[in-house]
Amino acid sequence: MAYSLMEGNEAIARGAIAAGCRFFAGYPITPATTIYQSMLNLLPSVGGICLQGEDEIASIGFCLGASMAGMKVMTATSGPGISLYSENISFAVGSEIPIVIIDVQRLGPSTGSATRGADGDINFLRWGNSGGQPVIVLAPVDVNDCFTLTIRAFNLAEQFRCPVFVASNKEIGMTRESIDLDGLDVPEIVTRTPASSQQPFRPFQAEAAQAVPGFLPTGDNVLVRTTSSTHGPDGYITTDPDEIARGQERLTTKLLSAVDQFTFHETFNKKDADTLLISYGVTARAARAVFTEQDRQGKRVSLLVLKTLWPVPEHLIRRVAQSARRIVVVEMNMGQYVREIKRILPEKRIDFLGQMDGRLITPAQITEVIDSD
Amino acid sequence: MTSFLNAERPPVFCPGCTHERITRTLDRAFQEMGLAGHQIVIVSDIGCSGLFDTFFHTHAFHGLHGRALTYAAGLKMARPELKVVVTMGDGGQGIGGAHLLAACRRNLDLTLLILNNFNFGMTGGQFSATTPPDAQLGSGFLNQLERPLDICEVARSAGAPYVRRCSGFRKNLAEEIQRAIEYEGFAVMDIWGICPGRYTKKNRLTTKMIDDTLAKLPPQEGVVAENTRPEYGRHYRKMAAAQKKVARPPVIKSQYKAPQLDRQEVILLGSAGQRVITAGEILCIAGLTAGLRTTQKNEYNITVLRGPSISEIILSPEEIDYTGIDMPSVVIALDQEGVDRRRSLFKHLSKDVLVIQLSGVTIPACNARIHLVDFKDQGIKSTDRALASLAVLAELKKVIRPEMLAAALKVRFKGPALKSSLALIDRVEIGQWV
């Protein structure tokens, strides 16, 4: 096997290009800046467009316009930029605009620490839109995931016409690693489904209550309407409560009913495990080291690494946790995703280890929690 | 000629609103231009001007308040052949001020129609960026405290190549709009109008008063000669076409055997400007030349050329999970700032750990084996010391070998930089054990 050396951010950019992304707009912010730099390096020569907006709001705005014109689009930022994206995230949710949004998380709140990592935006990504409709959030663990999960993020954005987040972290994005580019498990590329030409085009007409409307690009011969206002299938404002209800229901169920199709994860099973470790992101690497050591010592500990965080893969979590007496949730924040685990597994004992001080959670810290039982 | 107006969705403006007149005028302009509906996209902002997209049989894009120019830019870059017309009020101009300035500077071929009626009509007549101080509005006394903005002067000074101010009641408004749309570049029209639903409830404003006020202002007649320059999209495509294609990242062949076969962890403790991160990268590449896996985790402050700079490198024959280092194999003390940041590390170091200590750097007492080097005496500049320390490491046959380091430099550098870095590692004297 022969390796290249690459940081997570560059792997995201290269994954995006491989997924067919040809439009990127961003605004410099540590620790996401090198995604923008990589896209600027890679896109123009393949006929793509890379822009620097006057701010984060403009950057995502450019992307939404280009996406509805038919391009695969991406933007990248960190927590402060996600805050500024918020109104346009809601727009992309409600108007079903495919977009991949990379959040290379840094220590918050607010300006926080630009060069220190955290996973403090995990709930913000899910709930930071007006209306509270679901979004998809994927969480890479390492440089390989940065490449392949970014492709999956594009596939999901195309398939479900929604914003898809990649919740990276300074400790993944700006960490260089060996990567075997030829050995990656690269998924098939998905492109949004065109609307059927059999009937007059209605931009938000879906075949079924859980379905996604067929797409036509703004600029082609058939007229397309995109609107941030509450709309019916025809793309015009509606005040009909039943029509509104159907639209809201569809925005919710198109994702919630499909999560089993995109529940990305890794499980490390120990027979008759008593304790199940659950983690994600860079912290999952420390958890993996702990699993290896516990396994070597013959201890009954399993590990679930979640790579799809939202919608919550409830079936998977229930199934994997079934036989465990105790769950230990480890995350690089003060306790966010653990709330979901408690919600899903009310009958289990759930212990939590969180930390948000710029340092990685160490295998020793996790082991201490496991041994404290 | 066929109207673009949607018969099923007639304008719903207040009786007497200038917006309705502008709706019909815009339709006439489109007809005069001989366009088809699919060649046009109306990007509408929020408020009464945000209703425009619904009245026309064209492509339509209706987003968030003040952001219309951003969506328009994405659409135009993706579809250069589209006529992109943005309708926005004085409210949207205010909230999206940064986007207006940027659009003027950028000069992408968009047409911005600002339907300026001096207040936020839809929300109850609050003051906007263009409200006169003496107007009576829904914002109490607040508009008396602020000075209204001259949109056209702002647009000119921000670099807009086409700026036109006129009354919404102007006879040849359709021609004016057509002229703005046909201009290849960013064209701004500041169109003054009357808001009967809100503004003229308590304020007198007639078409004659608008004409009289406009007559007193410096004329803004369209093309701004001093701002004329290539259109952004055309310019972008020309520049982009000249960019070189980027190669795949180099794949490093495994050709050497590392001096130690187990996992090795190295911490470089330096300061910004010492090229610590680059040295860490080279160490990683050197590991790849021996077929090892590697990670490089860095720590530095937001300041540039100031503050500590720390790089933690792991080389391992197995997959690397946790990227932090609790018990390093090697610590390289390059600068006091880096050492001070990680002072607590030293007391745990065992006698198996190698510390390469540069002269002038003091380290806390520890059990590790100390190897002293004096780069200052050897005339090695601060910027080269991180790399020079790798040469010491290689000569000591710890973690890497000299041939691994040289191979890594050949991957990382080219031309004069390669030559000078190879010369550097060649001349480094490896110092002594303490």
PDB file of C-alpha atoms in Angstrom, chain A residues 31-137:
ATOM      1  CA  PRO A  31     -10.195  26.275  10.784  1.00  0.00           C
ATOM      2  CA  ALA A  32     -12.199  25.929   7.548  1.00  0.00           C
ATOM      3  CA  THR A  33     -10.141  28.245   5.339  1.00  0.00           C
ATOM      4  CA  THR A  34      -8.081  25.520   3.710  1.00  0.00           C
ATOM      5  CA  ILE A  35     -11.239  24.015   2.216  1.00  0.00           C
ATOM      6  CA  TYR A  36     -11.830  27.290   0.403  1.00  0.00           C
ATOM      7  CA  GLN A  37      -8.164  27.437  -0.609  1.00  0.00           C
ATOM      8  CA  SER A  38      -8.274  23.871  -1.889  1.00  0.00           C
ATOM      9  CA  MET A  39     -11.442  24.533  -3.871  1.00  0.00           C
ATOM     10  CA  LEU A  40      -9.884  27.655  -5.364  1.00  0.00           C
ATOM     11  CA  ASN A  41      -6.931  25.518  -6.309  1.00  0.00           C
ATOM     12  CA  LEU A  42      -8.988  22.683  -7.779  1.00  0.00           C
ATOM     13  CA  LEU A  43     -12.202  24.111  -9.253  1.00  0.00           C
ATOM     14  CA  PRO A  44     -11.360  26.726 -11.926  1.00  0.00           C
ATOM     15  CA  SER A  45      -9.200  24.363 -13.974  1.00  0.00           C
ATOM     16  CA  VAL A  46     -12.004  21.790 -14.177  1.00  0.00           C
ATOM     17  CA  GLY A  47     -14.469  24.432 -15.383  1.00  0.00           C
ATOM     18  CA  GLY A  48     -15.916  25.068 -11.938  1.00  0.00           C
ATOM     19  CA  ILE A  49     -16.670  28.272 -10.123  1.00  0.00           C
ATOM     20  CA  CYS A  50     -15.096  29.276  -6.813  1.00  0.00           C
ATOM     21  CA  LEU A  51     -16.087  32.578  -5.233  1.00  0.00           C
ATOM     22  CA  GLN A  52     -15.233  34.457  -2.074  1.00  0.00           C
ATOM     23  CA  GLY A  53     -18.349  36.170  -0.763  1.00  0.00           C
ATOM     24  CA  GLU A  54     -18.334  39.509   1.031  1.00  0.00           C
ATOM     25  CA  ASP A  55     -19.454  37.556   4.080  1.00  0.00           C
ATOM     26  CA  GLU A  56     -20.839  34.146   4.982  1.00  0.00           C
ATOM     27  CA  ILE A  57     -24.388  35.206   4.152  1.00  0.00           C
ATOM     28  CA  ALA A  58     -23.378  36.070   0.598  1.00  0.00           C
ATOM     29  CA  SER A  59     -21.356  32.873   0.260  1.00  0.00           C
ATOM     30  CA  ILE A  60     -24.277  30.600   1.028  1.00  0.00           C
ATOM     31  CA  GLY A  61     -26.592  32.874  -0.984  1.00  0.00           C
ATOM     32  CA  PHE A  62     -24.391  32.430  -4.089  1.00  0.00           C
ATOM     33  CA  CYS A  63     -24.548  28.687  -3.533  1.00  0.00           C
ATOM     34  CA  LEU A  64     -28.345  28.587  -3.297  1.00  0.00           C
ATOM     35  CA  GLY A  65     -28.702  30.525  -6.548  1.00  0.00           C
ATOM     36  CA  ALA A  66     -26.228  28.272  -8.355  1.00  0.00           C
ATOM     37  CA  SER A  67     -27.809  25.120  -6.930  1.00  0.00           C
ATOM     38  CA  MET A  68     -31.226  26.028  -8.324  1.00  0.00           C
ATOM     39  CA  ALA A  69     -29.534  26.664 -11.661  1.00  0.00           C
ATOM     40  CA  GLY A  70     -28.585  22.985 -11.534  1.00  0.00           C
ATOM     41  CA  MET A  71     -25.065  22.920 -10.093  1.00  0.00           C
ATOM     42  CA  LYS A  72     -23.785  20.816  -7.203  1.00  0.00           C
ATOM     43  CA  VAL A  73     -22.717  23.374  -4.622  1.00  0.00           C
ATOM     44  CA  MET A  74     -20.775  23.498  -1.386  1.00  0.00           C
ATOM     45  CA  THR A  75     -19.778  26.051   1.217  1.00  0.00           C
ATOM     46  CA  ALA A  76     -17.550  25.671   4.271  1.00  0.00           C
ATOM     47  CA  THR A  77     -17.233  27.571   7.497  1.00  0.00           C
ATOM     48  CA  SER A  78     -16.984  27.216  11.268  1.00  0.00           C
ATOM     49  CA  GLY A  79     -19.387  28.003  14.135  1.00  0.00           C
ATOM     50  CA  PRO A  80     -19.527  31.788  13.718  1.00  0.00           C
ATOM     51  CA  GLY A  81     -20.271  31.322  10.009  1.00  0.00           C
ATOM     52  CA  ILE A  82     -22.951  28.707  10.658  1.00  0.00           C
ATOM     53  CA  SER A  83     -24.665  31.375  12.781  1.00  0.00           C
ATOM     54  CA  LEU A  84     -24.702  33.683   9.770  1.00  0.00           C
ATOM     55  CA  TYR A  85     -25.868  30.876   7.460  1.00  0.00           C
ATOM     56  CA  SER A  86     -28.894  30.218   9.610  1.00  0.00           C
ATOM     57  CA  GLU A  87     -31.560  32.121   7.613  1.00  0.00           C
ATOM     58  CA  ASN A  88     -30.361  30.570   4.387  1.00  0.00           C
ATOM     59  CA  ILE A  89     -30.226  27.094   5.929  1.00  0.00           C
ATOM     60  CA  SER A  90     -33.922  27.508   6.705  1.00  0.00           C
ATOM     61  CA  PHE A  91     -34.459  28.641   3.115  1.00  0.00           C
ATOM     62  CA  ALA A  92     -32.667  25.565   1.759  1.00  0.00           C
ATOM     63  CA  VAL A  93     -34.756  23.326   4.026  1.00  0.00           C
ATOM     64  CA  GLY A  94     -38.085  24.888   3.076  1.00  0.00           C
ATOM     65  CA  SER A  95     -37.398  25.383  -0.613  1.00  0.00           C
ATOM     66  CA  GLU A  96     -35.635  22.018  -0.968  1.00  0.00           C
ATOM     67  CA  ILE A  97     -32.375  23.408  -2.324  1.00  0.00           C
ATOM     68  CA  PRO A  98     -29.556  20.849  -2.431  1.00  0.00           C
ATOM     69  CA  ILE A  99     -26.404  22.129  -0.724  1.00  0.00           C
ATOM     70  CA  VAL A 100     -23.486  20.632   1.182  1.00  0.00           C
ATOM     71  CA  ILE A 101     -22.377  22.707   4.158  1.00  0.00           C
ATOM     72  CA  ILE A 102     -19.100  21.889   5.875  1.00  0.00           C
ATOM     73  CA  ASP A 103     -18.725  22.967   9.501  1.00  0.00           C
ATOM     74  CA  VAL A 104     -15.138  22.595  10.642  1.00  0.00           C
ATOM     75  CA  GLN A 105     -16.022  23.104  14.264  1.00  0.00           C
ATOM     76  CA  ARG A 106     -13.963  25.197  16.608  1.00  0.00           C
ATOM     77  CA  LEU A 107     -14.258  25.857  20.298  1.00  0.00           C
ATOM     78  CA  GLY A 108     -17.234  28.099  21.062  1.00  0.00           C
ATOM     79  CA  PRO A 109     -19.284  29.875  22.164  1.00  0.00           C
ATOM     80  CA  SER A 110     -19.174  32.769  19.722  1.00  0.00           C
ATOM     81  CA  THR A 111     -15.750  33.779  18.383  1.00  0.00           C
ATOM     82  CA  GLY A 112     -14.363  31.276  20.866  1.00  0.00           C
ATOM     83  CA  SER A 113     -10.979  29.835  19.939  1.00  0.00           C
ATOM     84  CA  ALA A 114     -10.208  29.787  16.235  1.00  0.00           C
ATOM     85  CA  THR A 115      -7.426  27.212  16.434  1.00  0.00           C
ATOM     86  CA  ARG A 116      -8.918  24.798  18.993  1.00  0.00           C
ATOM     87  CA  GLY A 117     -11.313  22.001  18.213  1.00  0.00           C
ATOM     88  CA  ALA A 118     -14.671  21.009  19.697  1.00  0.00           C
ATOM     89  CA  ASP A 119     -17.899  19.319  18.663  1.00  0.00           C
ATOM     90  CA  GLY A 120     -20.008  22.096  20.133  1.00  0.00           C
ATOM     91  CA  ASP A 121     -22.221  22.727  17.069  1.00  0.00           C
ATOM     92  CA  ILE A 122     -23.858  19.313  16.899  1.00  0.00           C
ATOM     93  CA  ASN A 123     -27.243  20.454  18.196  1.00  0.00           C
ATOM     94  CA  PHE A 124     -26.929  23.858  16.553  1.00  0.00           C
ATOM     95  CA  LEU A 125     -26.622  22.222  13.129  1.00  0.00           C
ATOM     96  CA  ARG A 126     -29.786  20.263  13.759  1.00  0.00           C
ATOM     97  CA  TRP A 127     -31.830  23.002  15.382  1.00  0.00           C
ATOM     98  CA  GLY A 128     -30.362  26.183  13.912  1.00  0.00           C
ATOM     99  CA  ASN A 129     -33.137  26.688  11.361  1.00  0.00           C
ATOM    100  CA  SER A 130     -36.433  28.479  11.752  1.00  0.00           C
ATOM    101  CA  GLY A 131     -39.278  25.997  11.534  1.00  0.00           C
ATOM    102  CA  GLY A 132     -37.275  23.139  13.071  1.00  0.00           C
ATOM    103  CA  GLN A 133     -37.539  20.766  10.117  1.00  0.00           C
ATOM    104  CA  PRO A 134     -34.955  17.971   9.986  1.00  0.00           C
ATOM    105  CA  VAL A 135     -31.588  18.219   8.269  1.00  0.00           C
ATOM    106  CA  ILE A 136     -28.910  15.626   7.609  1.00  0.00           C
ATOM    107  CA  VAL A 137     -25.659  15.806   9.575  1.00  0.00           C
TER     108      VAL A 137
END
